[in-house]
C-alpha cells in the first residue's frame, strides 16, 4: 500500500537567530519530524547542539523530535535526550559494540521512545543484524556525517534497498530514513528504493521559500515511490 514519505528538516541548516519562526514554517508546510543533529566534536569533527536546546524545542512544537546522535557515548547520553523530549532517538552503529547496540535499543524502548540505528556510508548493513528485528527506524547516511550541505553519495539508494530486504527477512518493517544531500534530484532515487523519511537540511532551509522547497522534495519523492510501487505491481 502507498505510504507517503515524510520530510524531516534538519535544523542544523536553520536560522539559529530565529529558530521559532523556522520551525513554525516547516510545521505549517507539513514536516513529519524536526531532525536534530547532535554532534560531539569526537565521533564527528563538528560540534553542534545538545540537551538544553532539545528541551526548549520539544516544548515549542507538536512536530515529533527526531534526534540524530553523532556522539561517541550514546549509552551515557540517551537518557538525557529521552528526558529532554526526544520522540525518536538514532544512535550510530559505529559508536557501539554489538552488546551496546542491543542495550541502547532496549534503553530507548524502555522509556517508550522510538529507537533507530544509523550506518555511515562505508559501514556495511550487516552490522545492523543484532537489532534489525527490533528497531523502529534505520538511518542510512548518504554523506559522511559531520556537516550539512554536502553532496549525496551515489549508490546510497542501493543500501536503502539492502536494509529493506534485510529487515523484511528478519520480520520487521522499520522506517528507513536517509540523511545527507537530499533534495528534489536525489529524493526520487531513495524514495523509489524504499526510503520513508527524508532528512533535508540545505534543500529546505537554504531555499528562499522553505515551505515550498519542502513540498517540492516531498512531491518528487512521492511520485517516484508511486512509480516504483506500480512497477512492482503492488
Ligand atoms: C550530517 C547531518 C545531516 C545534515 C543534512 O552529518 O546528519 O542531517 O545536516 O544536511 P543536508 O541536507 O544539507 O545534507
Ligand atoms: Zn542528521
mmCIF file of C-alpha atoms and ligand atoms in Angstrom:
data_model
loop_
_atom_site.group_PDB
_atom_site.id
_atom_site.type_symbol
_atom_site.label_atom_id
_atom_site.label_comp_id
_atom_site.label_asym_id
_atom_site.label_seq_id
_atom_site.Cartn_x
_atom_site.Cartn_y
_atom_site.Cartn_z
ATOM 1 C CA UNK A 1 0.000 0.000 0.000
ATOM 2 C CA UNK A 2 1.199 3.510 -0.765
ATOM 3 C CA UNK A 3 2.506 5.411 2.238
ATOM 4 C CA UNK A 4 3.647 8.947 1.525
ATOM 5 C CA UNK A 5 7.187 9.868 2.550
ATOM 6 C CA UNK A 6 7.779 12.209 5.445
ATOM 7 C CA UNK A 7 10.243 15.068 5.384
ATOM 8 C CA UNK A 8 12.434 15.703 8.416
ATOM 9 C CA UNK A 9 14.027 19.144 8.023
ATOM 10 C CA UNK A 10 17.391 19.368 9.794
ATOM 11 C CA UNK A 11 17.525 22.477 11.933
ATOM 12 C CA UNK A 12 21.303 22.461 11.616
ATOM 13 C CA UNK A 13 20.670 24.472 8.448
ATOM 14 C CA UNK A 14 18.025 26.737 10.028
ATOM 15 C CA UNK A 15 18.474 30.309 11.207
ATOM 16 C CA UNK A 16 19.558 29.942 14.845
ATOM 17 C CA UNK A 17 18.667 33.570 15.483
ATOM 18 C CA UNK A 18 15.083 32.823 14.555
ATOM 19 C CA UNK A 19 14.524 29.130 15.181
ATOM 20 C CA UNK A 20 10.937 29.513 16.292
ATOM 21 C CA UNK A 21 9.900 31.097 13.004
ATOM 22 C CA UNK A 22 11.761 28.435 11.007
ATOM 23 C CA UNK A 23 10.115 25.612 12.945
ATOM 24 C CA UNK A 24 6.724 27.215 12.554
ATOM 25 C CA UNK A 25 7.295 27.469 8.820
ATOM 26 C CA UNK A 26 8.168 23.786 8.364
ATOM 27 C CA UNK A 27 5.395 22.671 10.724
ATOM 28 C CA UNK A 28 2.836 24.525 8.618
ATOM 29 C CA UNK A 29 4.328 23.020 5.465
ATOM 30 C CA UNK A 30 3.660 19.538 6.857
ATOM 31 C CA UNK A 31 7.073 18.405 8.120
ATOM 32 C CA UNK A 32 6.882 14.906 9.592
ATOM 33 C CA UNK A 33 9.656 15.459 12.118
ATOM 34 C CA UNK A 34 12.145 18.045 13.309
ATOM 35 C CA UNK A 35 15.588 16.485 12.721
ATOM 36 C CA UNK A 36 18.022 17.481 15.465
ATOM 37 C CA UNK A 37 21.683 16.830 14.612
ATOM 38 C CA UNK A 38 23.711 16.310 17.772
ATOM 39 C CA UNK A 39 27.488 16.297 17.140
ATOM 40 C CA UNK A 40 30.076 15.959 19.877
ATOM 41 C CA UNK A 41 33.316 17.030 18.169
ATOM 42 C CA UNK A 42 34.616 13.496 18.755
ATOM 43 C CA UNK A 43 32.537 10.926 16.845
ATOM 44 C CA UNK A 44 32.443 13.596 14.141
ATOM 45 C CA UNK A 45 34.719 16.633 13.904
ATOM 46 C CA UNK A 46 31.908 19.152 14.258
ATOM 47 C CA UNK A 47 30.167 20.371 17.396
ATOM 48 C CA UNK A 48 26.508 21.402 17.202
ATOM 49 C CA UNK A 49 23.603 21.261 19.646
ATOM 50 C CA UNK A 50 22.500 19.243 22.639
ATOM 51 C CA UNK A 51 20.128 18.704 25.522
ATOM 52 C CA UNK A 52 19.247 22.309 26.526
ATOM 53 C CA UNK A 53 18.148 23.178 23.000
ATOM 54 C CA UNK A 54 16.124 19.976 22.571
ATOM 55 C CA UNK A 55 14.344 20.699 25.855
ATOM 56 C CA UNK A 56 13.110 24.026 24.522
ATOM 57 C CA UNK A 57 12.363 22.795 21.014
ATOM 58 C CA UNK A 58 10.253 19.866 22.149
ATOM 59 C CA UNK A 59 8.063 22.228 24.162
ATOM 60 C CA UNK A 60 7.722 24.699 21.318
ATOM 61 C CA UNK A 61 6.089 22.439 18.698
ATOM 62 C CA UNK A 62 3.906 19.371 18.290
ATOM 63 C CA UNK A 63 6.071 18.084 15.423
ATOM 64 C CA UNK A 64 7.923 14.997 16.734
ATOM 65 C CA UNK A 65 11.597 15.412 17.641
ATOM 66 C CA UNK A 66 13.860 13.107 15.603
ATOM 67 C CA UNK A 67 17.205 13.194 17.398
ATOM 68 C CA UNK A 68 20.266 12.058 15.441
ATOM 69 C CA UNK A 69 23.091 11.363 17.877
ATOM 70 C CA UNK A 70 26.508 11.624 16.240
ATOM 71 C CA UNK A 71 28.292 11.068 19.522
ATOM 72 C CA UNK A 72 30.818 8.583 20.912
ATOM 73 C CA UNK A 73 28.988 7.704 24.125
ATOM 74 C CA UNK A 74 25.316 7.157 23.226
ATOM 75 C CA UNK A 75 24.633 4.873 26.209
ATOM 76 C CA UNK A 76 25.574 7.669 28.603
ATOM 77 C CA UNK A 77 23.624 10.390 26.848
ATOM 78 C CA UNK A 78 20.498 8.581 25.611
ATOM 79 C CA UNK A 79 18.684 9.043 28.970
ATOM 80 C CA UNK A 80 19.385 12.789 28.832
ATOM 81 C CA UNK A 81 17.800 13.103 25.394
ATOM 82 C CA UNK A 82 14.833 10.998 26.461
ATOM 83 C CA UNK A 83 14.269 13.365 29.392
ATOM 84 C CA UNK A 84 14.602 16.360 27.064
ATOM 85 C CA UNK A 85 11.648 15.211 24.929
ATOM 86 C CA UNK A 86 13.013 13.109 22.047
ATOM 87 C CA UNK A 87 10.365 11.115 20.161
ATOM 88 C CA UNK A 88 12.845 9.090 18.089
ATOM 89 C CA UNK A 89 16.479 8.565 19.038
ATOM 90 C CA UNK A 90 19.028 7.466 16.452
ATOM 91 C CA UNK A 91 22.490 6.380 17.530
ATOM 92 C CA UNK A 92 25.351 5.213 15.312
ATOM 93 C CA UNK A 93 26.294 1.558 14.940
ATOM 94 C CA UNK A 94 29.964 2.645 14.645
ATOM 95 C CA UNK A 95 29.886 4.168 18.144
ATOM 96 C CA UNK A 96 28.967 0.954 19.983
ATOM 97 C CA UNK A 97 29.775 -2.737 20.387
ATOM 98 C CA UNK A 98 27.169 -5.356 19.424
ATOM 99 C CA UNK A 99 26.125 -5.728 23.057
ATOM 100 C CA UNK A 100 25.860 -1.974 23.497
ATOM 101 C CA UNK A 101 23.755 -1.730 20.334
ATOM 102 C CA UNK A 102 21.214 -4.132 21.802
ATOM 103 C CA UNK A 103 21.370 -2.333 25.145
ATOM 104 C CA UNK A 104 20.840 1.094 23.548
ATOM 105 C CA UNK A 105 17.692 -0.088 21.750
ATOM 106 C CA UNK A 106 16.412 -1.641 24.988
ATOM 107 C CA UNK A 107 17.097 1.558 26.942
ATOM 108 C CA UNK A 108 15.245 3.711 24.418
ATOM 109 C CA UNK A 109 12.262 1.359 24.192
ATOM 110 C CA UNK A 110 12.016 1.053 27.952
ATOM 111 C CA UNK A 111 11.299 4.795 28.024
ATOM 112 C CA UNK A 112 8.550 4.462 25.397
ATOM 113 C CA UNK A 113 10.638 6.263 22.772
ATOM 114 C CA UNK A 114 11.210 5.040 19.222
ATOM 115 C CA UNK A 115 14.663 3.551 18.607
ATOM 116 C CA UNK A 116 16.758 3.901 15.471
ATOM 117 C CA UNK A 117 20.262 2.953 14.449
ATOM 118 C CA UNK A 118 22.377 4.553 11.740
ATOM 119 C CA UNK A 119 25.178 3.437 9.444
ATOM 120 C CA UNK A 120 27.773 5.726 7.857
ATOM 121 C CA UNK A 121 28.336 5.408 4.079
ATOM 122 C CA UNK A 122 31.247 2.971 4.387
ATOM 123 C CA UNK A 123 29.664 0.764 7.043
ATOM 124 C CA UNK A 124 28.090 -2.432 5.678
ATOM 125 C CA UNK A 125 24.435 -3.006 6.571
ATOM 126 C CA UNK A 126 25.338 -6.394 8.108
ATOM 127 C CA UNK A 127 26.368 -4.615 11.316
ATOM 128 C CA UNK A 128 22.669 -3.919 11.916
ATOM 129 C CA UNK A 129 21.883 -7.609 12.350
ATOM 130 C CA UNK A 130 21.766 -7.687 16.194
ATOM 131 C CA UNK A 131 18.926 -5.125 16.276
ATOM 132 C CA UNK A 132 17.289 -5.194 12.844
ATOM 133 C CA UNK A 133 14.285 -7.163 14.150
ATOM 134 C CA UNK A 134 13.665 -4.645 16.952
ATOM 135 C CA UNK A 135 14.348 -1.119 15.686
ATOM 136 C CA UNK A 136 11.627 1.324 14.656
ATOM 137 C CA UNK A 137 13.824 3.060 12.101
ATOM 138 C CA UNK A 138 17.152 2.637 10.299
ATOM 139 C CA UNK A 139 19.028 5.733 9.180
ATOM 140 C CA UNK A 140 21.149 5.292 6.067
ATOM 141 C CA UNK A 141 23.699 8.116 5.856
ATOM 142 C CA UNK A 142 24.132 9.364 2.300
ATOM 143 C CA UNK A 143 27.047 11.649 3.244
ATOM 144 C CA UNK A 144 29.833 11.277 5.803
ATOM 145 C CA UNK A 145 28.229 12.635 8.967
ATOM 146 C CA UNK A 146 29.575 15.912 10.291
ATOM 147 C CA UNK A 147 28.398 18.738 8.081
ATOM 148 C CA UNK A 148 25.301 19.901 6.232
ATOM 149 C CA UNK A 149 25.392 20.984 2.614
ATOM 150 C CA UNK A 150 27.442 18.035 1.277
ATOM 151 C CA UNK A 151 26.653 16.153 -1.932
ATOM 152 C CA UNK A 152 24.681 12.912 -1.909
ATOM 153 C CA UNK A 153 26.958 9.868 -2.261
ATOM 154 C CA UNK A 154 25.844 7.873 -5.281
ATOM 155 C CA UNK A 155 24.772 4.335 -4.586
ATOM 156 C CA UNK A 156 23.192 5.175 -1.207
ATOM 157 C CA UNK A 157 19.849 4.101 -2.698
ATOM 158 C CA UNK A 158 21.277 0.586 -3.158
ATOM 159 C CA UNK A 159 21.987 0.500 0.562
ATOM 160 C CA UNK A 160 18.406 1.561 1.283
ATOM 161 C CA UNK A 161 17.132 -1.412 -0.696
ATOM 162 C CA UNK A 162 19.553 -3.714 1.187
ATOM 163 C CA UNK A 163 18.205 -2.559 4.547
ATOM 164 C CA UNK A 164 14.600 -3.033 3.399
ATOM 165 C CA UNK A 165 15.392 -6.613 2.332
ATOM 166 C CA UNK A 166 17.338 -7.397 5.489
ATOM 167 C CA UNK A 167 14.560 -6.093 7.741
ATOM 168 C CA UNK A 168 11.899 -7.983 5.843
ATOM 169 C CA UNK A 169 13.911 -11.168 6.237
ATOM 170 C CA UNK A 170 14.019 -10.537 9.971
ATOM 171 C CA UNK A 171 10.243 -9.995 10.044
ATOM 172 C CA UNK A 172 10.428 -6.269 10.708
ATOM 173 C CA UNK A 173 9.342 -3.221 8.736
ATOM 174 C CA UNK A 174 11.224 -0.298 10.260
ATOM 175 C CA UNK A 175 11.001 3.140 8.720
ATOM 176 C CA UNK A 176 14.000 3.801 6.509
ATOM 177 C CA UNK A 177 15.446 7.279 6.809
ATOM 178 C CA UNK A 178 18.050 8.798 4.504
ATOM 179 C CA UNK A 179 20.207 11.748 5.533
ATOM 180 C CA UNK A 180 22.634 13.862 3.529
ATOM 181 C CA UNK A 181 22.413 15.745 0.263
ATOM 182 C CA UNK A 182 18.705 15.047 -0.217
ATOM 183 C CA UNK A 183 16.821 17.441 -2.497
ATOM 184 C CA UNK A 184 14.489 17.297 -5.492
ATOM 185 C CA UNK A 185 17.073 15.468 -7.596
ATOM 186 C CA UNK A 186 18.131 12.795 -5.094
ATOM 187 C CA UNK A 187 14.871 12.270 -3.160
ATOM 188 C CA UNK A 188 13.279 10.251 -6.012
ATOM 189 C CA UNK A 189 16.228 7.804 -6.038
ATOM 190 C CA UNK A 190 15.995 6.895 -2.374
ATOM 191 C CA UNK A 191 12.187 7.016 -2.258
ATOM 192 C CA UNK A 192 11.979 4.533 -5.112
ATOM 193 C CA UNK A 193 14.406 2.271 -3.233
ATOM 194 C CA UNK A 194 12.186 2.249 -0.138
ATOM 195 C CA UNK A 195 13.039 5.314 1.961
ATOM 196 C CA UNK A 196 10.187 6.541 4.170
ATOM 197 C CA UNK A 197 11.723 9.570 5.876
ATOM 198 C CA UNK A 198 13.958 12.078 4.135
ATOM 199 C CA UNK A 199 16.186 14.459 6.060
ATOM 200 C CA UNK A 200 16.666 17.801 4.338
ATOM 201 C CA UNK A 201 18.997 20.489 5.619
ATOM 202 C CA UNK A 202 20.095 22.893 2.952
ATOM 203 C CA UNK A 203 17.457 21.818 0.425
ATOM 204 C CA UNK A 204 14.807 23.278 2.742
ATOM 205 C CA UNK A 205 16.419 25.974 4.857
ATOM 206 C CA UNK A 206 18.775 27.472 2.278
ATOM 207 C CA UNK A 207 15.820 27.906 -0.095
ATOM 208 C CA UNK A 208 14.149 31.260 -0.452
ATOM 209 C CA UNK A 209 10.824 29.658 0.460
ATOM 210 C CA UNK A 210 11.465 26.718 2.834
ATOM 211 C CA UNK A 211 7.815 25.604 2.834
ATOM 212 C CA UNK A 212 7.688 25.425 -0.957
ATOM 213 C CA UNK A 213 11.065 23.647 -1.035
ATOM 214 C CA UNK A 214 9.846 21.062 1.483
ATOM 215 C CA UNK A 215 6.733 20.361 -0.588
ATOM 216 C CA UNK A 216 8.759 20.121 -3.791
ATOM 217 C CA UNK A 217 11.028 17.434 -2.295
ATOM 218 C CA UNK A 218 8.010 15.625 -0.870
ATOM 219 C CA UNK A 219 6.184 15.658 -4.215
ATOM 220 C CA UNK A 220 9.222 14.446 -6.150
ATOM 221 C CA UNK A 221 9.770 11.608 -3.660
ATOM 222 C CA UNK A 222 6.126 10.516 -3.601
ATOM 223 C CA UNK A 223 5.929 10.482 -7.364
ATOM 224 C CA UNK A 224 8.962 8.167 -7.539
ATOM 225 C CA UNK A 225 7.608 5.993 -4.769
ATOM 226 C CA UNK A 226 4.277 5.587 -6.539
ATOM 227 C CA UNK A 227 6.015 4.746 -9.802
ATOM 228 C CA UNK A 228 8.207 2.143 -8.052
ATOM 229 C CA UNK A 229 5.140 0.546 -6.445
ATOM 230 C CA UNK A 230 3.311 0.449 -9.783
ATOM 231 C CA UNK A 231 6.346 -1.280 -11.282
ATOM 232 C CA UNK A 232 6.272 -3.919 -8.567
ATOM 233 C CA UNK A 233 2.563 -4.376 -9.299
ATOM 234 C CA UNK A 234 1.653 -3.556 -5.691
HETATM 235 C C1 LIG B 1 25.053 15.412 8.515
HETATM 236 C C2 LIG B 1 23.738 15.575 9.248
HETATM 237 C C3 LIG B 1 22.629 15.907 8.326
HETATM 238 C C4 LIG B 1 22.787 17.221 7.607
HETATM 239 C C5 LIG B 1 21.829 17.272 6.445
HETATM 240 O O1 LIG B 1 26.008 14.902 9.350
HETATM 241 O O2 LIG B 1 23.399 14.381 9.915
HETATM 242 O O3 LIG B 1 21.377 15.818 8.972
HETATM 243 O O4 LIG B 1 22.617 18.308 8.437
HETATM 244 O O5 LIG B 1 22.093 18.418 5.698
HETATM 245 P P1 LIG B 1 21.953 18.439 4.098
HETATM 246 O O6 LIG B 1 20.552 18.023 3.782
HETATM 247 O O7 LIG B 1 22.240 19.867 3.768
HETATM 248 O O8 LIG B 1 22.962 17.476 3.541
HETATM 249 ZN ZN1 LIG B 2 21.281 14.074 10.599
#
